[in-house]
Amino acid sequence: MDIGELSLRALRQGVVAKKFSATEVVRYYISNLKKNESSIHAFITATEEGALVQARAVDDKVASGEPVGELAGVPLGIKDIINTKGVLSTGGSKILRNYIPPYRATVVERLLNQDAVVVGKNNCDEFAMGGSTENSGFFPTSNPWDVTKVPGGSSGGSAAAVAAGSCAAALGTDTGGSIRQPASFCGVVGLKPTYGRVSRYGLMAMASSLDQAGPFARTVEDAAYLLQLMAGWDKHDATSRAEPVPDYLTEFKKPIKGLRLGVPQEFFGEGLAPEVKQIVEAAIIKLESLGVKVVPVSLPTMPYALAAYYVITPAEVSANLARYDGMRFGVRQPGQNLYEVYTKSRGQGFGAEVKRRIMLGTYVLSAGYYDAYYRQALRARAAIKADFARVFEQVDVLATPTAPTTAFELGSKANDPLAMYMQDIYVVPVNIAGLPAVSIPCGFSQGLPVGLQLIGRTLGEGDILRLAQVYEQATEWHTMRPGISGQ
Ligand code: GLN
């Protein structure tokens, strides 16, 4: 038996049945992590000691016959933008290179309450702004399938760590694709829940009206299991949703026959790499053969989504990042007066992309430009939402490519923000409309993974997960592992 191939539930069951100990599981993953880090660089902080202490506590509980949680001994990576009490949490930014939070995010709290073990904090683009993890203030992460390629972003460290087998699963955040696009590039499952399904408390805010945390896993079942344990109302987040969390693993058992799968033509046009298009179309044909009814649909507002996103997001970023002033959080640069402390701390602490968005955001919100940009973007947002709502009267789930290409060369788009933003074309509409979506592996193009995006209606996680699960069961893509070069 290979510990590295066991599902999260099987890991827990093995620990409870004393087939192996939590310590053995955690040692197994930590040894992988150490081996992988020299070529992948998926972690800003590895928490080996803390992980072993947590694992021992689980083993003690098992030994004394105490009940253990649903994630007993399961080793997780956590994106560094998610606050972990007592453990460095930088958000990928130099301005927080010394920040040790005095509290933890609700999502972390909930998973720790289930006896999960944190093996480390994953690298990410600075404050989640980017699509390649090259905007990390510390170092870029490599794609385990080809170390000369990016892992995607912004949660690239989480995706790469799961793909490389450095942890059993991981958490990321998705404001405009940051879970799904790296999942697609690294050949793993990445799930962005409905806005509000999961608490945002303790996530470093990027764009508060769009941010959601979600899981990365090797299988749909593992992702559903983690979502189950993370989701639900939280008194610390007024935007969290009060609807009861369904049992996603039972939803799997519902038949998919008759489920209507919409294929929106706007997601298959210009810019989509021909091989990616072919692979995604083949996946849709596969789903049809499994019993879903494929329906061509149209979402005519899609061409406005990227522009609206790149107005709304910087606007919210410019407000949210005002808190990093060198006074209350992170690194303070000395100065002659308060103004100089602010400008030096922010000037030296933030990277180029963050500064670009703060400036853009300040501009689109400023008097005289607000109506032309921000208000227009909000109008586009309302139209996009209405467009999806209309289509979801005809179909239950939408299928699209997750990204227009496979993982690109490290460095190839780093100095071209617009080319980087174009990568987000199929993922951002989902955040704008607040919908749930999952990316699952559906093939390879020249040795690099391709992702299929399944989008659900509001709180339709159950539908997209059961469809994803049926596809996964009928294919082999999720069983493929990268042979990491450079080891
Ligand atoms: N690439 C997108 C951006 O740079 C996604 C960010 C995210 O989802 N956190 O804004």
Short mmCIF file of N, CA, C and O in Angstrom, two decimals, residues 60 172 240 256 410 466 476:
data_model
loop_
_atom_site.label_atom_id
_atom_site.label_comp_id
_atom_site.label_asym_id
_atom_site.label_seq_id
_atom_site.Cartn_x
_atom_site.Cartn_y
_atom_site.Cartn_z
N ASP A 60 -1.82 9.97 19.91
CA ASP A 60 -2.13 9.80 21.35
C ASP A 60 -3.63 9.59 21.53
O ASP A 60 -4.05 8.75 22.33
N GLY A 172 -6.42 26.98 -1.19
CA GLY A 172 -6.05 28.16 -1.94
C GLY A 172 -7.16 29.18 -1.85
O GLY A 172 -8.16 28.96 -1.14
N SER A 240 -20.92 35.38 4.70
CA SER A 240 -21.01 33.91 4.59
C SER A 240 -22.49 33.52 4.55
O SER A 240 -23.34 34.20 5.12
N ILE A 256 -26.55 11.03 -12.96
CA ILE A 256 -26.36 12.24 -13.77
C ILE A 256 -27.20 12.20 -15.03
O ILE A 256 -27.25 13.15 -15.78
N LEU A 410 8.24 29.78 -17.58
CA LEU A 410 8.57 30.76 -16.54
C LEU A 410 9.22 31.96 -17.23
O LEU A 410 10.07 31.78 -18.12
N ARG A 466 -20.71 16.08 -8.66
CA ARG A 466 -21.11 14.73 -9.07
C ARG A 466 -20.81 14.49 -10.53
O ARG A 466 -20.38 13.40 -10.92
N GLU A 476 -8.73 8.19 -16.73
CA GLU A 476 -7.52 7.85 -15.97
C GLU A 476 -6.68 9.08 -15.61
O GLU A 476 -5.64 8.94 -14.97
#
